[in-house]
C-alpha cells in the first residue's frame, strides 16, 4: 500500500490563494451570464405592445351539489365578483395577493363599503409585499367597520420559526354568505382584466365551505380569540370537490402532493398550464415518467411572462422534457397566468399555486381539486382553446445558441429559490 501524501505548507498556501479567486470567478460567471441573457431579452422586448388577451369564454358544470363556473377573462369575472358582493346579506371573506389602486381596485372598494353600510360583516386579507407600490392611502378608503389584515412584509415573527413566517399570501379567494366562492389566478387590477389570460373558478353551493375555511384559518392564525372568524359546519361532505390549502404558519403544504398523486395515476393524458414552470426534481420526474409510459403530457407556459428570470429558469427544463417526449407549448397571444391541470378526463385542479418552489413550499396557496368527468371535459375545452394560441417546441429547440444553453446552466443554482 502506498504511503498517504500529505500536502506541504507550500501547496496549502497556493490553495489558499487559488480557491478564493476560483470561487470568485465562478460566482461572477453566473450574474454576468444572466445579465447578458436578460439584456438580450430586454432588447427583444423593445416596442412590444400589450395585446388584449384571448377570451375563451365561461364554462359550467355541476358536481354533486355545487354549481361550478370556469372564468377565463378578467372583465367577466370581476362583474360576477362585484355582483356577488352586491348581493351579500351576512358575510364576505376575501384573500388576495395583488390589489391595484386603479379603477378595478376602486370598484371593489366601493362594493365592499356599500356592503358594510348594509351591515355585512367583512374580513379582507391582502399581501403587504405584493402591494408595496400601492399607497397605503388607497386601502384607507375602506370603511372603518371592515376588518383588514395586511400580511406584513418585514414585521414578521421570524424568531418563532423562519418557515412559519416567511411565505407570501398568494391565495386569491372571495367567499359570499358561506355559499358562493371564487378562487383562481386572477389578482385585482385593470391589467389582469384586459391583457392577461387567467383562470378562476366559482363554486355555488356546499363546495364554498372549504374555501371559507381556508380564509378563516389564515385570518385566525394572525388574530386573538376575540377577533377570530367563527367556525361554521359544512352543509355536505363533498368527496368529488376538495380544497388543498398551503398554510405556512401551520407548516402544511398539501398542494404539491395533489399534483404528484394525480400524475402518478395518469394513464392517458396530463394537460398542465402554469405561468412559471420551475419544478423540483420529483415533480419533473413524475411528468417524464408519465410520458415514458405513453401518457400524453403537455405543459403550457407563456412564451414571454412578466418575469424574465422565471422564463430563463423554465427554459432550462425544456431540453430534458422534449427528449422525454413531453410536449412543451409556448402561449404566444399574451401573458398566460392560469394555474390549472386536468388528468385522464377525470381529475382537474384550478387554483393559485404555480409549479415552483415558492408556491409549493413557502407561500399561502389554495387549489381546488375536482374529480368529475363532466368538469374535466370543460377544462379540456379551455386547454384546447388556449392551445390554438401556442407554438410547440420541437427538435429545433435542441439546436439553440450555445450562449442560451450557457445561461440556462448558469441559472441552475437559483432553482431552489424560485
CSV table of C-alpha atoms in Angstrom, one decimal:
chain,number,residue,atom,x,y,z
A,1,UNK,CA,0.0,0.0,0.0
A,2,UNK,CA,1.4,3.4,-1.0
A,3,UNK,CA,2.0,6.0,1.7
A,4,UNK,CA,-0.5,8.8,2.0
A,5,UNK,CA,0.9,12.0,0.7
A,6,UNK,CA,0.2,15.0,2.9
A,7,UNK,CA,0.2,18.4,1.2
A,8,UNK,CA,3.1,20.6,2.0
A,9,UNK,CA,2.7,24.0,3.6
A,10,UNK,CA,3.7,25.5,0.2
A,11,UNK,CA,0.9,23.6,-1.5
A,12,UNK,CA,-1.6,24.7,1.1
A,13,UNK,CA,-0.5,28.3,0.7
A,14,UNK,CA,-1.1,28.0,-3.1
A,15,UNK,CA,-4.6,26.5,-2.5
A,16,UNK,CA,-5.4,29.4,-0.1
A,17,UNK,CA,-4.6,31.8,-2.9
A,18,UNK,CA,-6.2,29.9,-5.7
A,19,UNK,CA,-9.5,28.8,-4.1
A,20,UNK,CA,-10.9,32.4,-3.4
A,21,UNK,CA,-10.1,33.5,-6.9
A,22,UNK,CA,-11.7,30.4,-8.4
A,23,UNK,CA,-14.8,30.8,-6.3
A,24,UNK,CA,-15.0,34.5,-7.2
A,25,UNK,CA,-14.7,33.6,-10.9
A,26,UNK,CA,-17.5,31.1,-10.7
A,27,UNK,CA,-19.6,33.4,-8.7
A,28,UNK,CA,-19.1,36.2,-11.2
A,29,UNK,CA,-19.8,34.0,-14.1
A,30,UNK,CA,-23.4,33.4,-13.0
A,31,UNK,CA,-24.6,37.0,-12.7
A,32,UNK,CA,-22.5,38.0,-15.8
A,33,UNK,CA,-24.2,35.4,-17.9
A,34,UNK,CA,-27.6,36.1,-16.5
A,35,UNK,CA,-27.2,39.9,-17.0
A,36,UNK,CA,-26.1,39.3,-20.7
A,37,UNK,CA,-29.0,37.0,-21.3
A,38,UNK,CA,-31.5,39.3,-19.7
A,39,UNK,CA,-30.2,42.3,-21.7
A,40,UNK,CA,-30.7,40.4,-24.9
A,41,UNK,CA,-34.3,39.6,-23.8
A,42,UNK,CA,-35.0,43.2,-22.9
A,43,UNK,CA,-33.8,44.4,-26.2
A,44,UNK,CA,-36.1,41.9,-27.9
A,45,UNK,CA,-39.0,43.3,-25.9
A,46,UNK,CA,-38.5,46.8,-27.1
A,47,UNK,CA,-41.5,48.1,-28.9
A,48,UNK,CA,-43.6,45.1,-27.7
A,49,UNK,CA,-47.2,46.3,-27.2
A,50,UNK,CA,-49.6,44.9,-24.7
A,51,UNK,CA,-52.3,43.0,-26.5
A,52,UNK,CA,-55.8,42.1,-25.3
A,53,UNK,CA,-55.9,38.6,-24.0
A,54,UNK,CA,-58.0,36.0,-25.8
A,55,UNK,CA,-61.3,35.2,-24.0
A,56,UNK,CA,-62.2,31.5,-24.5
A,57,UNK,CA,-65.5,32.1,-22.6
A,58,UNK,CA,-67.1,30.8,-19.4
A,59,UNK,CA,-67.6,27.1,-18.9
A,60,UNK,CA,-70.0,25.5,-16.5
A,61,UNK,CA,-70.6,22.1,-14.8
A,62,UNK,CA,-72.4,20.7,-11.8
A,63,UNK,CA,-70.5,18.5,-9.4
A,64,UNK,CA,-72.5,16.8,-6.6
A,65,UNK,CA,-74.5,19.7,-5.1
A,66,UNK,CA,-72.2,22.5,-6.3
A,67,UNK,CA,-72.5,24.6,-9.5
A,68,UNK,CA,-69.1,25.3,-10.9
A,69,UNK,CA,-68.2,28.0,-13.4
A,70,UNK,CA,-64.8,28.4,-15.1
A,71,UNK,CA,-63.9,32.1,-15.9
A,72,UNK,CA,-61.2,32.8,-18.5
A,73,UNK,CA,-61.3,36.6,-18.7
A,74,UNK,CA,-61.0,39.2,-16.0
A,75,UNK,CA,-63.8,41.6,-17.1
A,76,UNK,CA,-66.4,38.9,-16.9
A,77,UNK,CA,-65.0,37.5,-13.6
A,78,UNK,CA,-64.9,40.9,-11.9
A,79,UNK,CA,-68.5,41.6,-12.9
A,80,UNK,CA,-69.5,38.3,-11.3
A,81,UNK,CA,-67.5,39.0,-8.2
A,82,UNK,CA,-68.9,42.5,-7.7
A,83,UNK,CA,-72.4,41.2,-8.3
A,84,UNK,CA,-71.8,38.6,-5.6
A,85,UNK,CA,-70.5,41.3,-3.2
A,86,UNK,CA,-73.6,43.5,-4.0
A,87,UNK,CA,-75.9,40.6,-3.2
A,88,UNK,CA,-74.2,39.7,0.2
A,89,UNK,CA,-76.5,39.7,3.2
A,90,UNK,CA,-74.4,38.4,6.1
A,91,UNK,CA,-70.7,37.9,5.4
A,92,UNK,CA,-67.8,38.5,3.0
A,93,UNK,CA,-64.3,37.0,3.2
A,94,UNK,CA,-61.6,37.9,0.7
A,95,UNK,CA,-57.9,37.0,0.4
A,96,UNK,CA,-55.8,38.3,-2.4
A,97,UNK,CA,-52.2,38.8,-3.5
A,98,UNK,CA,-52.2,42.0,-5.6
A,99,UNK,CA,-54.8,44.7,-5.3
A,100,UNK,CA,-54.1,47.5,-7.6
A,101,UNK,CA,-55.1,51.2,-7.0
A,102,UNK,CA,-56.8,51.6,-10.3
A,103,UNK,CA,-60.4,51.7,-11.5
A,104,UNK,CA,-60.9,48.0,-10.9
A,105,UNK,CA,-59.4,48.1,-7.4
A,106,UNK,CA,-61.6,51.1,-6.6
A,107,UNK,CA,-64.6,49.3,-7.9
A,108,UNK,CA,-64.0,46.6,-5.3
A,109,UNK,CA,-63.5,49.1,-2.5
A,110,UNK,CA,-66.8,50.8,-3.4
A,111,UNK,CA,-68.6,47.5,-3.4
A,112,UNK,CA,-67.1,46.5,0.0
A,113,UNK,CA,-68.1,49.8,1.5
A,114,UNK,CA,-71.6,49.6,0.2
A,115,UNK,CA,-71.9,46.0,1.7
A,116,UNK,CA,-70.5,47.2,5.0
A,117,UNK,CA,-73.1,50.0,5.1
A,118,UNK,CA,-75.8,47.4,4.7
A,119,UNK,CA,-74.5,45.6,7.8
A,120,UNK,CA,-72.5,42.8,6.1
A,121,UNK,CA,-69.5,41.5,8.2
A,122,UNK,CA,-66.4,41.8,6.1
A,123,UNK,CA,-62.9,40.3,6.5
A,124,UNK,CA,-60.2,41.2,3.9
A,125,UNK,CA,-56.6,39.9,3.6
A,126,UNK,CA,-54.0,41.2,1.2
A,127,UNK,CA,-50.3,40.7,0.9
A,128,UNK,CA,-48.1,43.6,2.0
A,129,UNK,CA,-45.0,42.8,-0.1
A,130,UNK,CA,-47.1,42.3,-3.3
A,131,UNK,CA,-48.6,45.8,-2.8
A,132,UNK,CA,-45.5,47.8,-1.8
A,133,UNK,CA,-46.0,50.1,-4.8
A,134,UNK,CA,-49.7,50.8,-3.8
A,135,UNK,CA,-50.0,53.8,-1.5
A,136,UNK,CA,-51.4,52.9,2.0
A,137,UNK,CA,-53.9,55.7,1.5
A,138,UNK,CA,-55.7,53.6,-1.1
A,139,UNK,CA,-56.6,50.9,1.4
A,140,UNK,CA,-57.7,53.6,3.9
A,141,UNK,CA,-60.6,54.2,1.6
A,142,UNK,CA,-62.2,51.1,3.1
A,143,UNK,CA,-64.9,51.7,5.7
A,144,UNK,CA,-63.6,51.6,9.3
A,145,UNK,CA,-66.1,48.8,10.0
A,146,UNK,CA,-64.3,46.4,7.6
A,147,UNK,CA,-61.8,44.1,9.2
A,148,UNK,CA,-58.5,44.2,7.2
A,149,UNK,CA,-55.3,42.2,7.6
A,150,UNK,CA,-52.3,43.4,5.6
A,151,UNK,CA,-49.9,40.4,5.7
A,152,UNK,CA,-46.7,42.1,6.9
A,153,UNK,CA,-43.7,42.5,4.7
A,154,UNK,CA,-40.9,42.9,7.3
A,155,UNK,CA,-42.5,42.9,10.8
A,156,UNK,CA,-42.9,39.1,10.9
A,157,UNK,CA,-42.1,36.9,13.9
A,158,UNK,CA,-39.2,35.1,12.3
A,159,UNK,CA,-37.9,34.2,15.7
A,160,UNK,CA,-40.8,31.8,16.1
A,161,UNK,CA,-39.7,29.8,13.1
A,162,UNK,CA,-38.5,31.1,9.7
A,163,UNK,CA,-40.6,28.7,7.7
A,164,UNK,CA,-43.8,29.6,9.5
A,165,UNK,CA,-43.4,33.3,8.9
A,166,UNK,CA,-41.7,33.6,5.5
A,167,UNK,CA,-44.4,32.8,3.0
A,168,UNK,CA,-46.2,35.4,0.9
A,169,UNK,CA,-50.0,35.3,0.8
A,170,UNK,CA,-50.5,34.3,-2.8
A,171,UNK,CA,-54.1,33.0,-2.4
A,172,UNK,CA,-57.0,34.7,-4.3
A,173,UNK,CA,-60.3,33.8,-2.7
A,174,UNK,CA,-63.7,35.5,-2.3
A,175,UNK,CA,-66.5,34.0,-0.3
A,176,UNK,CA,-70.0,35.4,0.0
A,177,UNK,CA,-72.5,34.3,2.6
A,178,UNK,CA,-70.8,31.0,3.0
A,179,UNK,CA,-72.5,29.8,-0.2
A,180,UNK,CA,-70.7,31.5,-3.2
A,181,UNK,CA,-66.9,31.2,-3.5
A,182,UNK,CA,-64.3,32.3,-6.1
A,183,UNK,CA,-60.7,31.0,-6.4
A,184,UNK,CA,-58.0,31.1,-9.1
A,185,UNK,CA,-55.2,33.0,-10.6
A,186,UNK,CA,-56.7,36.5,-11.1
A,187,UNK,CA,-55.4,39.3,-9.0
A,188,UNK,CA,-57.4,42.6,-8.8
A,189,UNK,CA,-56.5,45.2,-11.4
A,190,UNK,CA,-57.3,46.5,-14.9
A,191,UNK,CA,-54.1,44.9,-16.3
A,192,UNK,CA,-55.5,41.5,-15.5
A,193,UNK,CA,-58.9,42.3,-16.8
A,194,UNK,CA,-57.7,43.1,-20.3
A,195,UNK,CA,-54.2,41.8,-21.0
A,196,UNK,CA,-53.7,38.6,-19.1
A,197,UNK,CA,-55.1,35.2,-19.8
A,198,UNK,CA,-56.0,33.7,-16.5
A,199,UNK,CA,-58.5,31.2,-15.0
A,200,UNK,CA,-60.8,31.5,-12.0
A,201,UNK,CA,-63.4,29.1,-10.6
A,202,UNK,CA,-66.8,30.0,-9.0
A,203,UNK,CA,-68.5,27.5,-6.7
A,204,UNK,CA,-72.1,27.9,-5.7
A,205,UNK,CA,-73.3,25.5,-3.0
A,206,UNK,CA,-71.6,23.3,-0.4
A,207,UNK,CA,-68.2,23.5,-2.2
A,208,UNK,CA,-67.8,27.0,-0.9
A,209,UNK,CA,-67.4,25.8,2.7
A,210,UNK,CA,-63.8,24.6,2.3
A,211,UNK,CA,-62.7,27.9,0.7
A,212,UNK,CA,-64.3,29.8,3.5
A,213,UNK,CA,-62.4,27.6,6.0
A,214,UNK,CA,-59.2,28.3,4.1
A,215,UNK,CA,-59.5,32.1,4.5
A,216,UNK,CA,-60.7,31.8,8.1
A,217,UNK,CA,-57.6,29.7,9.1
A,218,UNK,CA,-55.2,32.3,7.7
A,219,UNK,CA,-57.1,35.1,9.5
A,220,UNK,CA,-57.4,33.3,12.8
A,221,UNK,CA,-53.7,32.5,12.8
A,222,UNK,CA,-52.9,36.2,13.0
A,223,UNK,CA,-55.6,37.3,15.5
A,224,UNK,CA,-56.5,36.7,19.1
A,225,UNK,CA,-59.5,34.6,20.0
A,226,UNK,CA,-61.9,37.6,20.4
A,227,UNK,CA,-61.2,38.7,16.8
A,228,UNK,CA,-61.4,35.3,15.1
A,229,UNK,CA,-63.8,34.2,12.4
A,230,UNK,CA,-66.1,31.6,13.9
A,231,UNK,CA,-66.3,28.1,12.6
A,232,UNK,CA,-69.4,27.0,10.7
A,233,UNK,CA,-70.4,23.4,9.9
A,234,UNK,CA,-70.3,22.2,6.3
A,235,UNK,CA,-73.6,21.7,4.5
A,236,UNK,CA,-72.3,18.4,3.0
A,237,UNK,CA,-69.3,16.2,2.9
A,238,UNK,CA,-68.2,16.5,-0.7
A,239,UNK,CA,-65.9,13.8,-2.0
A,240,UNK,CA,-65.5,15.0,-5.6
A,241,UNK,CA,-64.7,18.6,-4.8
A,242,UNK,CA,-61.8,19.2,-2.4
A,243,UNK,CA,-59.7,22.2,-1.3
A,244,UNK,CA,-56.0,21.9,-0.7
A,245,UNK,CA,-54.5,24.9,1.1
A,246,UNK,CA,-50.9,25.6,1.9
A,247,UNK,CA,-50.7,27.2,5.3
A,248,UNK,CA,-47.1,28.0,6.2
A,249,UNK,CA,-48.0,29.2,9.7
A,250,UNK,CA,-49.0,25.6,10.4
A,251,UNK,CA,-46.3,24.0,8.2
A,252,UNK,CA,-49.0,22.5,6.0
A,253,UNK,CA,-48.2,22.2,2.2
A,254,UNK,CA,-50.6,19.7,0.6
A,255,UNK,CA,-50.8,21.1,-3.0
A,256,UNK,CA,-47.6,19.6,-4.2
A,257,UNK,CA,-48.7,16.1,-3.2
A,258,UNK,CA,-52.0,16.5,-5.0
A,259,UNK,CA,-50.1,17.0,-8.3
A,260,UNK,CA,-47.7,14.1,-7.6
A,261,UNK,CA,-50.6,11.8,-6.8
A,262,UNK,CA,-52.6,12.8,-9.9
A,263,UNK,CA,-49.6,12.5,-12.2
A,264,UNK,CA,-48.7,9.0,-10.8
A,265,UNK,CA,-52.3,7.8,-11.6
A,266,UNK,CA,-52.3,9.2,-15.2
A,267,UNK,CA,-53.0,6.6,-17.9
A,268,UNK,CA,-53.9,8.7,-20.9
A,269,UNK,CA,-53.1,12.4,-20.6
A,270,UNK,CA,-51.8,15.2,-18.4
A,271,UNK,CA,-52.6,18.7,-19.6
A,272,UNK,CA,-50.9,21.3,-17.4
A,273,UNK,CA,-50.9,25.1,-17.6
A,274,UNK,CA,-48.7,27.3,-15.4
A,275,UNK,CA,-47.1,30.7,-15.8
A,276,UNK,CA,-43.9,29.8,-14.0
A,277,UNK,CA,-42.6,26.3,-14.5
A,278,UNK,CA,-39.6,25.7,-12.2
A,279,UNK,CA,-40.4,22.2,-10.8
A,280,UNK,CA,-38.4,20.3,-8.2
A,281,UNK,CA,-36.8,17.0,-9.5
A,282,UNK,CA,-39.6,14.8,-8.1
A,283,UNK,CA,-42.3,16.8,-9.9
A,284,UNK,CA,-40.3,16.9,-13.1
A,285,UNK,CA,-39.6,13.2,-12.9
A,286,UNK,CA,-43.3,12.4,-12.4
A,287,UNK,CA,-44.2,14.1,-15.7
A,288,UNK,CA,-41.3,12.5,-17.5
A,289,UNK,CA,-42.2,9.0,-16.2
A,290,UNK,CA,-45.8,9.5,-17.3
A,291,UNK,CA,-44.6,10.4,-20.8
A,292,UNK,CA,-42.3,7.4,-20.9
A,293,UNK,CA,-45.2,5.1,-20.1
A,294,UNK,CA,-47.2,6.5,-23.0
A,295,UNK,CA,-49.2,9.3,-21.4
A,296,UNK,CA,-49.9,12.4,-23.5
A,297,UNK,CA,-48.1,15.0,-21.3
A,298,UNK,CA,-48.5,18.6,-22.4
A,299,UNK,CA,-47.1,21.6,-20.4
A,300,UNK,CA,-48.3,25.1,-21.4
A,301,UNK,CA,-46.3,28.1,-20.3
A,302,UNK,CA,-46.1,31.7,-21.6
A,303,UNK,CA,-43.7,32.4,-24.4
A,304,UNK,CA,-42.8,35.6,-22.5
A,305,UNK,CA,-44.1,36.1,-19.0
A,306,UNK,CA,-43.9,39.1,-16.7
A,307,UNK,CA,-40.7,37.7,-15.1
A,308,UNK,CA,-37.8,37.3,-17.5
A,309,UNK,CA,-35.7,35.4,-15.0
A,310,UNK,CA,-38.5,32.9,-14.5
A,311,UNK,CA,-38.7,32.4,-18.3
A,312,UNK,CA,-35.0,31.6,-18.4
A,313,UNK,CA,-35.2,29.2,-15.5
A,314,UNK,CA,-38.1,27.4,-17.2
A,315,UNK,CA,-36.2,27.1,-20.4
A,316,UNK,CA,-33.5,25.1,-18.5
A,317,UNK,CA,-36.0,22.2,-18.3
A,318,UNK,CA,-37.2,22.1,-21.9
A,319,UNK,CA,-34.4,20.1,-23.4
A,320,UNK,CA,-34.9,17.2,-21.0
A,321,UNK,CA,-38.7,17.4,-21.4
A,322,UNK,CA,-38.5,17.3,-25.2
A,323,UNK,CA,-36.1,14.4,-25.2
A,324,UNK,CA,-38.5,12.6,-22.9
A,325,UNK,CA,-41.5,13.2,-25.3
A,326,UNK,CA,-43.2,15.8,-23.0
A,327,UNK,CA,-44.9,18.3,-25.2
A,328,UNK,CA,-43.9,21.9,-24.4
A,329,UNK,CA,-46.4,24.5,-25.6
A,330,UNK,CA,-45.5,28.2,-25.6
A,331,UNK,CA,-48.5,30.5,-25.3
A,332,UNK,CA,-47.9,33.5,-27.6
A,333,UNK,CA,-51.1,35.6,-27.6
A,334,UNK,CA,-50.5,37.3,-24.2
A,335,UNK,CA,-49.2,36.6,-20.7
A,336,UNK,CA,-51.0,33.4,-19.5
A,337,UNK,CA,-51.3,33.3,-15.7
A,338,UNK,CA,-53.5,30.2,-15.3
A,339,UNK,CA,-52.7,27.6,-12.7
A,340,UNK,CA,-54.7,24.6,-13.9
A,341,UNK,CA,-54.4,20.9,-14.9
A,342,UNK,CA,-56.5,18.1,-15.9
A,343,UNK,CA,-55.7,14.4,-16.0
A,344,UNK,CA,-57.4,11.5,-17.9
A,345,UNK,CA,-60.6,13.4,-18.3
A,346,UNK,CA,-61.4,12.7,-14.6
A,347,UNK,CA,-59.2,14.8,-12.3
A,348,UNK,CA,-58.8,18.6,-12.5
A,349,UNK,CA,-57.5,21.4,-10.5
A,350,UNK,CA,-57.9,25.2,-10.6
A,351,UNK,CA,-56.1,27.4,-8.1
A,352,UNK,CA,-53.4,29.9,-7.2
A,353,UNK,CA,-50.2,27.7,-7.0
A,354,UNK,CA,-47.5,27.9,-9.6
A,355,UNK,CA,-45.3,24.9,-10.4
A,356,UNK,CA,-42.3,26.3,-8.5
A,357,UNK,CA,-40.8,26.1,-5.0
A,358,UNK,CA,-42.2,29.4,-3.8
A,359,UNK,CA,-45.8,28.3,-4.4
A,360,UNK,CA,-45.4,24.7,-3.4
A,361,UNK,CA,-43.0,25.0,-0.4
A,362,UNK,CA,-43.3,28.5,1.0
A,363,UNK,CA,-46.4,30.6,0.1
A,364,UNK,CA,-50.0,30.6,1.2
A,365,UNK,CA,-51.8,29.0,-1.7
A,366,UNK,CA,-55.2,27.5,-2.4
A,367,UNK,CA,-56.2,24.9,-5.1
A,368,UNK,CA,-59.5,23.2,-5.7
A,369,UNK,CA,-59.4,19.6,-6.9
A,370,UNK,CA,-62.4,18.3,-8.8
A,371,UNK,CA,-62.9,14.6,-9.6
A,372,UNK,CA,-65.6,14.6,-12.2
A,373,UNK,CA,-65.6,13.7,-15.9
A,374,UNK,CA,-68.1,16.4,-16.9
A,375,UNK,CA,-66.0,19.1,-15.2
A,376,UNK,CA,-62.8,17.7,-16.7
A,377,UNK,CA,-64.4,17.9,-20.2
A,378,UNK,CA,-65.0,21.6,-19.7
A,379,UNK,CA,-61.4,22.0,-18.5
A,380,UNK,CA,-60.2,20.2,-21.7
A,381,UNK,CA,-62.2,22.6,-23.8
A,382,UNK,CA,-60.3,25.5,-22.2
A,383,UNK,CA,-56.9,23.9,-22.7
A,384,UNK,CA,-57.7,23.1,-26.4
A,385,UNK,CA,-58.8,26.7,-26.9
A,386,UNK,CA,-55.6,28.0,-25.4
A,387,UNK,CA,-53.6,25.6,-27.5
A,388,UNK,CA,-54.6,27.4,-30.7
A,389,UNK,CA,-52.5,30.3,-29.5
A,390,UNK,CA,-49.4,28.2,-28.8
A,391,UNK,CA,-46.3,27.1,-30.7
A,392,UNK,CA,-44.9,23.6,-29.9
A,393,UNK,CA,-41.2,23.3,-29.2
A,394,UNK,CA,-39.6,20.6,-31.3
A,395,UNK,CA,-36.2,19.2,-32.2
A,396,UNK,CA,-35.2,22.7,-33.3
A,397,UNK,CA,-35.0,23.8,-29.7
A,398,UNK,CA,-32.2,21.4,-29.1
A,399,UNK,CA,-30.0,23.4,-31.6
A,400,UNK,CA,-30.5,26.7,-29.9
A,401,UNK,CA,-27.5,29.0,-29.5
A,402,UNK,CA,-24.7,27.9,-27.2
A,403,UNK,CA,-25.0,31.2,-25.2
A,404,UNK,CA,-28.6,30.3,-24.4
A,405,UNK,CA,-27.6,26.9,-23.1
A,406,UNK,CA,-24.8,28.5,-21.0
A,407,UNK,CA,-27.3,30.9,-19.5
A,408,UNK,CA,-29.7,28.1,-18.6
A,409,UNK,CA,-26.9,26.1,-16.9
A,410,UNK,CA,-25.7,29.2,-15.0
A,411,UNK,CA,-29.2,29.6,-13.6
A,412,UNK,CA,-29.4,26.1,-12.2
A,413,UNK,CA,-28.3,27.1,-8.7
A,414,UNK,CA,-31.2,29.6,-8.5
A,415,UNK,CA,-33.9,26.9,-9.0
A,416,UNK,CA,-34.3,26.1,-5.3
A,417,UNK,CA,-35.0,29.8,-4.5
A,418,UNK,CA,-37.8,30.4,-7.1
